[in-house]
Coordinates of C-alpha atoms and ligand atoms in Angstrom, one line a residue:
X1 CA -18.6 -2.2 36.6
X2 CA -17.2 -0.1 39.1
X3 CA -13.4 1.0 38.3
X4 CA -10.0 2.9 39.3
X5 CA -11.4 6.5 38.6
X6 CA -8.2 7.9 37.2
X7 CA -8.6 5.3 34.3
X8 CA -11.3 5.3 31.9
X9 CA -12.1 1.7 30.2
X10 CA -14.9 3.0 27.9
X11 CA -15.1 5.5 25.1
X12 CA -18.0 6.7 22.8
X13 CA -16.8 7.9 19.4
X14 CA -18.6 10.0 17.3
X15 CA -18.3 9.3 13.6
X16 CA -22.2 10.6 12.4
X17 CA -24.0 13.6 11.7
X18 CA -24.8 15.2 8.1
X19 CA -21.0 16.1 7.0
X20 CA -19.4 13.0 7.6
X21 CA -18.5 12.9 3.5
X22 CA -15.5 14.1 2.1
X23 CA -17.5 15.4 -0.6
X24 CA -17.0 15.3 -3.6
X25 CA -14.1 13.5 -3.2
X26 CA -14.6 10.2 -1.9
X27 CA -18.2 9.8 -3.1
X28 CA -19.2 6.9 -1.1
X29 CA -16.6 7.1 2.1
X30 CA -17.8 8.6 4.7
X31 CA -14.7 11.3 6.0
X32 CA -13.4 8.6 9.5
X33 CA -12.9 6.1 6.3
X34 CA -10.6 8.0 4.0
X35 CA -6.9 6.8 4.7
X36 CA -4.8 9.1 6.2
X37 CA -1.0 8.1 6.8
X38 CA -2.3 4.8 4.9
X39 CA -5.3 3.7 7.3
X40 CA -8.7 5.0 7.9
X41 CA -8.5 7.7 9.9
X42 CA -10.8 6.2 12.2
X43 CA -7.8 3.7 12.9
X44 CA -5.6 6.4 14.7
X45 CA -8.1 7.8 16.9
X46 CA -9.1 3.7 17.6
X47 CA -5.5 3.2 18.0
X48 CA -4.3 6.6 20.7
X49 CA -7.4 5.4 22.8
X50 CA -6.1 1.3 23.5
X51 CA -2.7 2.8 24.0
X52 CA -4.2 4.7 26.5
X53 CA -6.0 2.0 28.5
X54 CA -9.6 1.9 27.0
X55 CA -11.2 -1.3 25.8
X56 CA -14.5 -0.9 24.9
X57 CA -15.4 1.8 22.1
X58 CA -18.8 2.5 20.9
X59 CA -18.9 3.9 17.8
X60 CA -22.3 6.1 17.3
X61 CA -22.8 6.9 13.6
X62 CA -25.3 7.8 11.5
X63 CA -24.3 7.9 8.0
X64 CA -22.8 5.0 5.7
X65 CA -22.9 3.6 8.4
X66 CA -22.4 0.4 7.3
X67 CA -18.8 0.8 5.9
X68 CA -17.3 0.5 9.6
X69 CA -17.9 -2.7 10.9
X70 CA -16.9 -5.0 7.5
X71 CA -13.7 -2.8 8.5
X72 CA -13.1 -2.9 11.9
X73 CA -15.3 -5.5 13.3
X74 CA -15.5 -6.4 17.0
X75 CA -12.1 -4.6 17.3
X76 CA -10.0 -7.7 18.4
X77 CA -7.5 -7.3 16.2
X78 CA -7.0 -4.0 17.9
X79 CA -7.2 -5.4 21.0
X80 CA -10.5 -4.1 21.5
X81 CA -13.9 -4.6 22.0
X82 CA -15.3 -2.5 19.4
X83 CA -19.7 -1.5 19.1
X84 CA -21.8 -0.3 16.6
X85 CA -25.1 1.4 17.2
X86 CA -26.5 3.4 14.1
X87 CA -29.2 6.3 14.3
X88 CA -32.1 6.0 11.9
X89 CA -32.2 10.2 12.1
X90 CA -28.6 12.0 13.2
X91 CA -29.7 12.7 16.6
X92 CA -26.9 15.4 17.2
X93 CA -23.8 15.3 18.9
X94 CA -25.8 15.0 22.8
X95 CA -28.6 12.7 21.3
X96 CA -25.9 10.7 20.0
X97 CA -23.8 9.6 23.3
X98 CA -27.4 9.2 25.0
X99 CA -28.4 6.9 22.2
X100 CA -25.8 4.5 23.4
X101 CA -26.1 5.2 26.7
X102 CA -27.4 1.2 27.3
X103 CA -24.3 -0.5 25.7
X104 CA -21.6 0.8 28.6
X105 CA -21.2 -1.0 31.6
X106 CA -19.8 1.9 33.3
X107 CA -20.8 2.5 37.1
X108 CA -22.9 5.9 37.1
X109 CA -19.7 7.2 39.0
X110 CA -17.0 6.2 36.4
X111 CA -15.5 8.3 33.6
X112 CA -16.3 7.6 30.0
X113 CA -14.3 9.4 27.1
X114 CA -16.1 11.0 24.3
X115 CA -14.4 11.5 21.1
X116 CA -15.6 14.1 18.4
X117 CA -14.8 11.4 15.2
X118 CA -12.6 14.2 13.1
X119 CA -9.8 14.8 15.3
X120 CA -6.5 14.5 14.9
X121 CA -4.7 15.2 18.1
X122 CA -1.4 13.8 20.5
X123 CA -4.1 15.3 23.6
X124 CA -3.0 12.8 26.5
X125 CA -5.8 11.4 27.0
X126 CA -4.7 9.7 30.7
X127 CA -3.5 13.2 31.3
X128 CA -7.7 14.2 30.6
X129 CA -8.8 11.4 32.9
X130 CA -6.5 12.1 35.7
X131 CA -8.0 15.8 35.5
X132 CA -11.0 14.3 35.5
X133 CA -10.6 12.6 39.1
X134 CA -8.7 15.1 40.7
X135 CA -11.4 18.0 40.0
X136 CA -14.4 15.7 40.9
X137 CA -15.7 17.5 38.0
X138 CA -19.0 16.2 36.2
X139 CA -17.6 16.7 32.8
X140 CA -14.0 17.2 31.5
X141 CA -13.0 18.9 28.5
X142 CA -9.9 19.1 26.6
X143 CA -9.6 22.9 25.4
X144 CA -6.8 23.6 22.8
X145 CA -6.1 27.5 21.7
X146 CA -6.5 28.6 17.9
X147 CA -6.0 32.1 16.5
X148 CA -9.3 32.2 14.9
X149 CA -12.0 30.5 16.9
X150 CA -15.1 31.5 15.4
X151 CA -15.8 28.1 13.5
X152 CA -15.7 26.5 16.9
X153 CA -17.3 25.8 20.5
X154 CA -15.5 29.0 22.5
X155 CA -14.7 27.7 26.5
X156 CA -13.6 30.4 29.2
X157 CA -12.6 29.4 32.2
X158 CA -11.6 30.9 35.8
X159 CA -8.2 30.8 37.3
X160 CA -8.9 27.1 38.7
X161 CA -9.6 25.9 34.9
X162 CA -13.2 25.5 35.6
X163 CA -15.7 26.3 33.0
X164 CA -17.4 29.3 32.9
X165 CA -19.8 29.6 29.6
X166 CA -19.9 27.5 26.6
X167 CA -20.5 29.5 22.9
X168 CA -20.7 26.8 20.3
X169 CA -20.1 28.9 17.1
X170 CA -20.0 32.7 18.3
X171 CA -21.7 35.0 15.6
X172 CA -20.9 38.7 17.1
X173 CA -17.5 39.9 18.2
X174 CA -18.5 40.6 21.7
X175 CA -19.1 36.8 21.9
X176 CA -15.5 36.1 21.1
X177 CA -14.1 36.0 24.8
X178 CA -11.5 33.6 24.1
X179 CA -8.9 31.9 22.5
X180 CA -9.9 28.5 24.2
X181 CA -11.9 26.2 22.0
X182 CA -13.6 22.5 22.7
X183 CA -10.7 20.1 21.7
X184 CA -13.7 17.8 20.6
X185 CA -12.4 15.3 23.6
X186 CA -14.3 15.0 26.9
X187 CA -14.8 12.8 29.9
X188 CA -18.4 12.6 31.1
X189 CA -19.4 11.1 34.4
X190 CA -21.9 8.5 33.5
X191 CA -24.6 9.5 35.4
X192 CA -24.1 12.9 33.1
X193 CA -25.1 11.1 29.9
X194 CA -27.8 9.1 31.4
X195 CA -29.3 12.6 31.9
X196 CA -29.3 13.7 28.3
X197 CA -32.9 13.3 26.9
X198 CA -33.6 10.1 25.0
X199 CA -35.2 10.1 21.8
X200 CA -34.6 13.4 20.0
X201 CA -32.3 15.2 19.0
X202 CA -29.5 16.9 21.0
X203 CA -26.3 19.4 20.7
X204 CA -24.0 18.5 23.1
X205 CA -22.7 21.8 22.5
X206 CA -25.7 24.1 22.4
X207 CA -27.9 22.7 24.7
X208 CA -26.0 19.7 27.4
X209 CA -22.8 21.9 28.4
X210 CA -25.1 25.6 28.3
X211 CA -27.7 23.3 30.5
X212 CA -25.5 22.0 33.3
X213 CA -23.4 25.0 33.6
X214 CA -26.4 26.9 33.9
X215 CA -27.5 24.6 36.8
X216 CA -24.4 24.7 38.9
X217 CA -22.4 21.2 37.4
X218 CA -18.9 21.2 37.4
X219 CA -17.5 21.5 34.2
X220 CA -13.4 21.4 34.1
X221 CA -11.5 22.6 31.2
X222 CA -8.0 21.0 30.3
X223 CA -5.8 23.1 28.0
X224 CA -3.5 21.2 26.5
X225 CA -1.3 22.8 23.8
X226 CA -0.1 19.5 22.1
X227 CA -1.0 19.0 18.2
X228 CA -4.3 19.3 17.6
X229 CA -6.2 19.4 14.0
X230 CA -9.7 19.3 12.9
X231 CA -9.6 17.5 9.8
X232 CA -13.1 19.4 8.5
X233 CA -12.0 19.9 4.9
X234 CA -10.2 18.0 2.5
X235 CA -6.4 20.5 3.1
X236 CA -6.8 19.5 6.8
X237 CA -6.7 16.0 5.9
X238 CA -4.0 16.1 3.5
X239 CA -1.8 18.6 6.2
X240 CA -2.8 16.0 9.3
X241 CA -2.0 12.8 6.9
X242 CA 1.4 14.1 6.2
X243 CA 1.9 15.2 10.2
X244 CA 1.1 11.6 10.8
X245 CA 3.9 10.4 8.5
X246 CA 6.4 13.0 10.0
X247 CA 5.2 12.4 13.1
X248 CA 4.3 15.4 14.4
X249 CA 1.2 13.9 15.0
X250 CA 1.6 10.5 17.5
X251 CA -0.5 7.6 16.5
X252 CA 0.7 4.0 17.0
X253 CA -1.1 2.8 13.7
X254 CA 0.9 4.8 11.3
X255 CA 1.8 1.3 9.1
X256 CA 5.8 1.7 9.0
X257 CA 8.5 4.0 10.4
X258 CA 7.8 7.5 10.2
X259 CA 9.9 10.3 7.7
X260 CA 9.8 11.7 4.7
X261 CA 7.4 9.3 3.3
X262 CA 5.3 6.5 3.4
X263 CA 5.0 4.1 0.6
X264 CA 2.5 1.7 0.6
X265 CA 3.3 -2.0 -0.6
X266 CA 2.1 -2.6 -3.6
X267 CA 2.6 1.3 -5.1
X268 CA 5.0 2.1 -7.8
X269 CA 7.7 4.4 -7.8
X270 CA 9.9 5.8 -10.6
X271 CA 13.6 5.5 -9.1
X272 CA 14.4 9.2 -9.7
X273 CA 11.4 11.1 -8.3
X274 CA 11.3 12.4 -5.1
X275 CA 8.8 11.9 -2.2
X276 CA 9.1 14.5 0.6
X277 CA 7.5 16.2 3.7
X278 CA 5.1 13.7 4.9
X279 CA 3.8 12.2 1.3
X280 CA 1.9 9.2 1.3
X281 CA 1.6 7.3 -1.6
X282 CA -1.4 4.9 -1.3
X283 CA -1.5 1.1 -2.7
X284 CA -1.4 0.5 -6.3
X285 CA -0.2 3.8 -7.4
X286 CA 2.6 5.2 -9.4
X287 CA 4.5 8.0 -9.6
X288 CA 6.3 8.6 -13.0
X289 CA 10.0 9.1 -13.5
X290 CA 11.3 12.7 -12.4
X291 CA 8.2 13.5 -10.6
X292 CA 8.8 15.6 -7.5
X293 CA 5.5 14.9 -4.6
X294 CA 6.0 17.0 -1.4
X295 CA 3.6 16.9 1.9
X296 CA 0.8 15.4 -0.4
X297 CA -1.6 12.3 -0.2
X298 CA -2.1 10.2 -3.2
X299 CA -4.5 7.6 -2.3
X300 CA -5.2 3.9 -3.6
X301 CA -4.7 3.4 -7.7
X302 CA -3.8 7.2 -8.7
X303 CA -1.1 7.9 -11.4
X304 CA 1.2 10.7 -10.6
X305 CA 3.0 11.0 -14.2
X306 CA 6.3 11.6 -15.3
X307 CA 7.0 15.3 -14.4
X308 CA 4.6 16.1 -12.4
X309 CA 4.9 18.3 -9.2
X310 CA 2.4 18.2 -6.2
X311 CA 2.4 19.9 -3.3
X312 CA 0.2 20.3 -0.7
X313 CA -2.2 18.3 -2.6
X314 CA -5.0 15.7 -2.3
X315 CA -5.2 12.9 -5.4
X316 CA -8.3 11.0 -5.6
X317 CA -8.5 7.3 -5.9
X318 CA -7.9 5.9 -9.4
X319 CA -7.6 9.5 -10.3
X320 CA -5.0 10.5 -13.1
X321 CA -2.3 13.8 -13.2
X322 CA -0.7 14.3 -16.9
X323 CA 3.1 14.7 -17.7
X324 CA 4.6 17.6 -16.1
X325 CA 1.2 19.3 -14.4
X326 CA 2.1 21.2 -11.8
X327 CA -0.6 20.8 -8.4
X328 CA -0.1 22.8 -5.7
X329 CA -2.9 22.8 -2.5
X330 CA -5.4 21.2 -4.8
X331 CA -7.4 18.5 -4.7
X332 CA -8.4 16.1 -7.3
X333 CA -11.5 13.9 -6.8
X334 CA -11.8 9.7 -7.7
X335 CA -11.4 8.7 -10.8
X336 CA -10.2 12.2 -12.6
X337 CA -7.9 12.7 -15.3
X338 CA -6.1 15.9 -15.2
X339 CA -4.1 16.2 -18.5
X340 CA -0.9 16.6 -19.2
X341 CA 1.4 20.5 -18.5
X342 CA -2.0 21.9 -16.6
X343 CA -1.2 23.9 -14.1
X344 CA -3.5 24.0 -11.1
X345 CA -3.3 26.3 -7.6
X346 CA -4.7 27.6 -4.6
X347 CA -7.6 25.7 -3.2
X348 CA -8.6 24.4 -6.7
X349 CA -11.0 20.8 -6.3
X350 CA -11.6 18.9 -9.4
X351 CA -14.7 16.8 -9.0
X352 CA -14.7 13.2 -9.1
X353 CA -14.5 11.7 -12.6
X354 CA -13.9 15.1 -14.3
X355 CA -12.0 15.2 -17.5
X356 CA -9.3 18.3 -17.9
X357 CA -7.8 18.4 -21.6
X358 CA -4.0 18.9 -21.8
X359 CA -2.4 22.4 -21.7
X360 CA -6.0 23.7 -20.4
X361 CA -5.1 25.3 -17.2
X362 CA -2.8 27.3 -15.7
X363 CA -1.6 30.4 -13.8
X364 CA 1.6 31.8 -14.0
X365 CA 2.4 34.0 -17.7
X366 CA 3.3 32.5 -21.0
X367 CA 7.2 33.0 -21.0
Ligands
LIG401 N1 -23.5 9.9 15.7 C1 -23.6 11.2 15.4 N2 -24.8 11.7 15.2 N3 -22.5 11.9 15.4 C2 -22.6 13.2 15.1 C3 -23.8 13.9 14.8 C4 -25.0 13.1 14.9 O1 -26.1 13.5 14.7 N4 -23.6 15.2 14.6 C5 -22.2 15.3 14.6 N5 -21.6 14.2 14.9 C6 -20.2 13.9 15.1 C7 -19.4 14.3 13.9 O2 -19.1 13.1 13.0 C8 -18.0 14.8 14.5 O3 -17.2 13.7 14.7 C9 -18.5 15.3 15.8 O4 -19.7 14.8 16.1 C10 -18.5 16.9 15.8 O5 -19.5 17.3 14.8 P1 -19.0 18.3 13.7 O6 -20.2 18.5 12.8 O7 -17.7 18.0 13.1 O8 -18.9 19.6 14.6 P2 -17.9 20.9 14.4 O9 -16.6 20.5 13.9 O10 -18.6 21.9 13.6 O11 -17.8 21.4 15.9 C11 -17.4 20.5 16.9 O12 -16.0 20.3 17.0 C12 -15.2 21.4 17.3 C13 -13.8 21.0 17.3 O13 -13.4 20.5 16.0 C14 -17.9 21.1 18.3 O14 -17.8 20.1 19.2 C15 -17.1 22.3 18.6 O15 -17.5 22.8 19.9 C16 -15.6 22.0 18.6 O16 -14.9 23.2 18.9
LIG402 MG1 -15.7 18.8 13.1

């Protein structure tokens, strides 16, 4: 297949690796899976990608992976054509896209976009192609700046945008060159991931992009300063779920109109309490009368009760929070019960299925 180069048709996401959980919130969903804004996350990233002209998407996973296609399936619904190719062993990031290297029909010229799988992000992803042509660069990278970048790949580049050194993960200060990280978004020519070695494993990151650039390729960076999140822990999810719903974060599969809130179908909610700043509110739940839920998720079956205020907070499926507890940037696993007038703060995570007695918990004084 041999295409309009400004225009990529084909995308590789990567949705595998060892901490694809949400642990130990979602036991047995891997982290693309868990709603966010009401839909796997997976969804939006599927969903930005058709809206920007690709068709065919090969998902490369690793793990559970066999909760995506009873989900997705061949993508038609989506209006695309959606594969499935599942390591036996996580071959890494690089080992990954080579693994599926035999499904695109790409010509060895054409662009193909990569997608790191945790990602939420508006990046314009035309915008990333177009780069791509106009540079004639092997890869393209979208590079998005952070004020602490040590948890990430760190990308310099000269005064033309082109790569100079890649530093997945710097460990010493004199590493820390930058403010530009890898936006976890990148267009490869094809020929590029035909070259990766097949069979073992591979960090895109530490080995491909140190690799070329040390043999002269053209890498291109692309900073973009639009939202961008890595949804890596469980506050990340809850803060880009409630983006979604505000829509500060653009994704075409948010189910409904974005604001304040967003109420699934079938949940149940008291008349007087209050739903604000991004809350989602996830099928078959209820929120009890006078309780106040701002820029929280409360997934599938949960019971927020009468009283209650959450903030910032993650509820667990099925999981239960007493009369008049007070949450605030916690998270509360499947299936827990969290007692009634508990108070509960500050990066607190109550496993799945735990049991916390009424009036057990809290942090402000007595009075
Ligand atoms: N199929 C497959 N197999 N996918 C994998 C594997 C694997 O063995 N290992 C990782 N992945 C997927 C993950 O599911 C995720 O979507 C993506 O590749 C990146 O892996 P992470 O484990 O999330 O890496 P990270 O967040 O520490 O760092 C990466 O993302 C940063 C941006 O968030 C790097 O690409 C950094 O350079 C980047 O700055
Ligand atoms: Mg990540």
């Amino acid at each position: 297949m041999t295409q309009d180069r400004t225009q990529a048709q084909e995308a590789i996401l990567l949705v595998g690796g060892k901490g694809t959980r949400l642990r130990p919130l979602t036991v047995n969903t891997p982290k693309p899976m868990v709603p966010a804004a009401g839909v796997p996350f997976l969804t939006h990233q599927l969903a930005r990608a058709r809206a920007a002209g690709v068709e065919h998407i090969v998902l490369a996973t690793s793990y559970l992976a066999e909760v995506f296609e009873p989900h997705f399936g061949d993508g038609s619904s989506m209006g695309l054509h959606l594969e499935y190719v599942t390591e036996e062993e996580p071959l890494g990031t690089g080992g990954a896209i080579r693994n599926v290297a035999s499904r695109l029909r790409s010509g060895s010229d054409d662009p193909v976009l990569i997608f790191n799988g945790d990602i939420l992000t508006g990046l314009d992803i035309r915008g990333l192609v177009t780069t791509h042509a106009r540079s004639g660069a092997d890869v393209s990278l979208h590079l998005t700046r952070v004020e602490d970048p040590r948890a990430f790949g760190l990308v310099p580049t000269d005064e033309h945008g082109r790569v100079t050194a890649f530093l997945e993960k710097p460990q010493t200060p004199e590493e820390i060159v930058t403010d530009q990280i890898n936006a976890g978004a990148y267009v490869f020519r094809r020929s590029v991931i035909d070259s990766i070695p097949a069979g073992r494993p591979v960090s895109v990151e530490r080995e491909t992009f140190p690799d070329l650039l040390a043999t002269g390729a053209h890498l291109q960076g692309m900073v973009d300063s639009t939202y961008w999140l890595d949804l890596g822990t469980p506050h990340a999810f809850v803060r880009g779920s409630a983006d979604l719903v505000l829509g500060r974060a653009p994704s075409p599969a948010v189910p409904g109109r974005c604001g304040d809130r967003l109420v699934l179908p079938t949940a149940t909610v008291a008349a007087d309490a209050k739903l604000t700043g991004g809350t989602v509110v996830g099928a078959g739940a209820v929120i009890g009368a006078g309780a106040r839920v701002s820029g929280s998720t409360i997934l599938d079956g949960a019971v927020v009760a009468a009283g209650a205020v959450v903030t910032d907070s993650l509820v667990g499926a099925r999981a239960r929070v007493g009369e008049r507890t007070v949450l605030s940037h916690a998270v509360i696993g499947d299936d827990a019960v969290i007692g009634a007038d508990n108070e509960l703060r500050d990066g607190v995570r109550v496993w799945c299925e735990a049991t916390l007695p009424a009036g057990s918990i809290r942090f402000s004084s007595d009075q």
